Tab-separated table of C-alpha atoms in Angstrom:
chain	number	residue	atom	x	y	z
A	8	MET	CA	-31.274	-49.614	-21.522
A	9	LYS	CA	-29.715	-50.574	-24.838
A	10	PHE	CA	-27.664	-53.248	-23.059
A	11	LEU	CA	-30.822	-54.800	-21.553
A	12	HIS	CA	-32.488	-54.775	-24.960
A	13	LEU	CA	-29.507	-56.533	-26.563
A	14	LEU	CA	-29.415	-59.275	-23.919
A	15	SER	CA	-33.191	-59.912	-23.811
A	16	SER	CA	-35.437	-61.873	-26.132
A	17	GLU	CA	-38.711	-60.706	-24.560
A	18	ALA	CA	-40.076	-58.252	-22.003
A	19	SER	CA	-43.223	-57.613	-19.980
A	20	GLN	CA	-44.716	-54.711	-18.025
A	21	ARG	CA	-47.970	-53.988	-16.162
A	22	ILE	CA	-49.787	-50.644	-15.985
A	23	THR	CA	-52.793	-50.024	-13.742
A	24	PHE	CA	-55.301	-47.179	-13.943
A	25	HIS	CA	-57.139	-46.401	-10.694
A	26	CYS	CA	-60.337	-44.488	-11.550
A	27	LEU	CA	-62.968	-42.672	-9.527
A	28	GLY	CA	-65.973	-41.768	-11.644
A	29	ASP	CA	-69.297	-40.056	-11.256
A	30	PRO	CA	-72.476	-42.128	-11.094
A	31	ALA	CA	-73.681	-43.709	-14.325
A	32	ASP	CA	-76.378	-41.139	-15.135
A	33	LYS	CA	-73.721	-38.885	-16.727
A	34	THR	CA	-73.177	-39.016	-20.486
A	35	LYS	CA	-70.164	-40.898	-21.806
A	36	GLU	CA	-69.906	-39.012	-25.077
A	37	LYS	CA	-68.552	-35.556	-25.814
A	38	PHE	CA	-67.635	-33.434	-28.791
A	39	SER	CA	-63.978	-32.770	-29.565
A	40	SER	CA	-62.710	-29.366	-30.700
A	41	SER	CA	-63.047	-30.550	-34.327
A	42	GLY	CA	-66.743	-31.280	-33.771
A	43	SER	CA	-66.455	-35.066	-33.954
A	44	MET	CA	-67.899	-37.335	-31.278
A	45	GLN	CA	-65.448	-38.991	-28.875
A	46	ARG	CA	-66.187	-41.880	-26.538
A	47	GLU	CA	-65.141	-41.553	-22.902
A	48	ASP	CA	-64.456	-45.300	-22.654
A	49	SER	CA	-61.839	-45.320	-25.447
A	50	LYS	CA	-58.614	-47.102	-24.628
A	51	PRO	CA	-55.512	-44.996	-23.980
A	52	TRP	CA	-52.560	-45.121	-26.370
A	53	PHE	CA	-49.280	-46.404	-24.955
A	54	ILE	CA	-45.981	-45.348	-26.514
A	55	GLY	CA	-43.077	-47.749	-26.167
A	56	TRP	CA	-39.318	-47.232	-25.971
A	57	ASN	CA	-38.954	-47.596	-29.747
A	58	LYS	CA	-41.700	-44.957	-30.260
A	59	HIS	CA	-44.327	-47.446	-31.507
A	60	THR	CA	-47.831	-46.796	-30.244
A	61	SER	CA	-50.402	-49.281	-29.028
A	62	ASN	CA	-52.357	-48.887	-32.257
A	63	THR	CA	-49.414	-50.303	-34.256
A	64	LEU	CA	-47.141	-53.081	-32.981
A	65	LEU	CA	-47.382	-52.554	-29.217
A	66	GLU	CA	-50.717	-53.965	-28.069
A	67	PRO	CA	-51.565	-54.492	-24.381
A	68	HIS	CA	-53.682	-57.291	-22.954
A	69	LEU	CA	-56.565	-55.826	-20.978
A	70	ILE	CA	-56.746	-58.114	-17.943
A	71	GLN	CA	-59.379	-56.212	-15.967
A	72	ASP	CA	-61.471	-53.222	-17.090
A	73	GLU	CA	-63.555	-51.693	-14.322
A	74	CYS	CA	-62.879	-47.993	-15.060
A	75	LYS	CA	-65.940	-47.810	-17.276
A	76	ILE	CA	-68.108	-48.478	-14.202
A	77	GLN	CA	-69.464	-45.096	-13.148
A	78	ASP	CA	-70.855	-45.587	-9.646
A	79	GLY	CA	-68.863	-43.086	-7.581
A	80	SER	CA	-66.398	-45.736	-6.318
A	81	TRP	CA	-62.752	-46.406	-7.098
A	82	HIS	CA	-62.132	-49.063	-9.765
A	83	GLN	CA	-59.113	-50.418	-11.663
A	84	SER	CA	-58.123	-51.299	-15.203
A	85	HIS	CA	-55.055	-53.510	-15.664
A	86	PHE	CA	-52.993	-53.502	-18.865
A	87	VAL	CA	-50.235	-56.088	-19.367
A	88	PHE	CA	-47.635	-55.857	-22.098
A	89	HIS	CA	-45.686	-58.918	-23.184
A	90	THR	CA	-43.567	-58.726	-26.300
A	91	GLN	CA	-40.951	-60.741	-28.166
A	92	ASP	CA	-39.311	-57.433	-29.192
A	93	SER	CA	-37.758	-56.164	-25.957
A	94	ARG	CA	-37.052	-52.756	-27.582
A	95	GLN	CA	-40.757	-51.938	-27.264
A	96	LEU	CA	-40.574	-51.660	-23.468
A	97	PRO	CA	-40.580	-49.784	-21.144
A	98	ILE	CA	-43.647	-47.677	-21.853
A	99	ILE	CA	-42.403	-44.089	-22.035
A	100	ASP	CA	-45.650	-42.177	-22.566
A	101	ILE	CA	-49.389	-42.669	-22.218
A	102	GLN	CA	-51.843	-40.591	-24.195
A	103	GLU	CA	-55.179	-40.811	-22.511
A	104	PHE	CA	-58.526	-39.330	-23.404
A	105	SER	CA	-59.425	-36.730	-20.809
A	106	SER	CA	-62.711	-36.850	-18.988
A	107	SER	CA	-65.267	-34.066	-19.132
A	108	LEU	CA	-66.846	-35.276	-15.910
A	109	PRO	CA	-66.278	-32.863	-12.997
A	110	ASN	CA	-65.431	-35.398	-10.256
A	111	HIS	CA	-63.569	-37.932	-12.392
A	112	ARG	CA	-60.128	-38.669	-10.903
A	113	LYS	CA	-57.406	-41.081	-11.956
A	114	HIS	CA	-54.234	-42.480	-10.484
A	115	LEU	CA	-51.669	-44.232	-12.656
A	116	GLU	CA	-49.468	-47.066	-11.397
A	117	ILE	CA	-46.538	-48.056	-13.629
A	118	GLY	CA	-45.009	-51.461	-12.925
A	119	PRO	CA	-41.375	-52.432	-13.526
A	120	VAL	CA	-40.234	-53.993	-16.787
A	121	CYS	CA	-39.126	-57.601	-16.646
A	122	PHE	CA	-36.547	-58.416	-19.330
A	123	LEU	CA	-36.120	-62.140	-20.074
């Protein structure tokens, strides 16, 4: 991986969330263990190869965001990473906010990294 990083000036990667949610009459807010309110539709944090998180230098482009639609059908959210610092990719961990909804299911699709 270090060799690819040394030879590349930029990199890109796509991550897709496939989501099946309950109908929209369910609440989208919940209390965390500390008592503070959390939003169900908060974006996940992505952690890159160099350990930077998406709330610092590694910021994805949200191409399509249908996972917040709660109608009982499968939907998708597409995140695309493109960076001039190739050491930020691949994504090595995703910290996602869990759902309190009983029938909420997710499938994660991790795309390959393209080093340029």
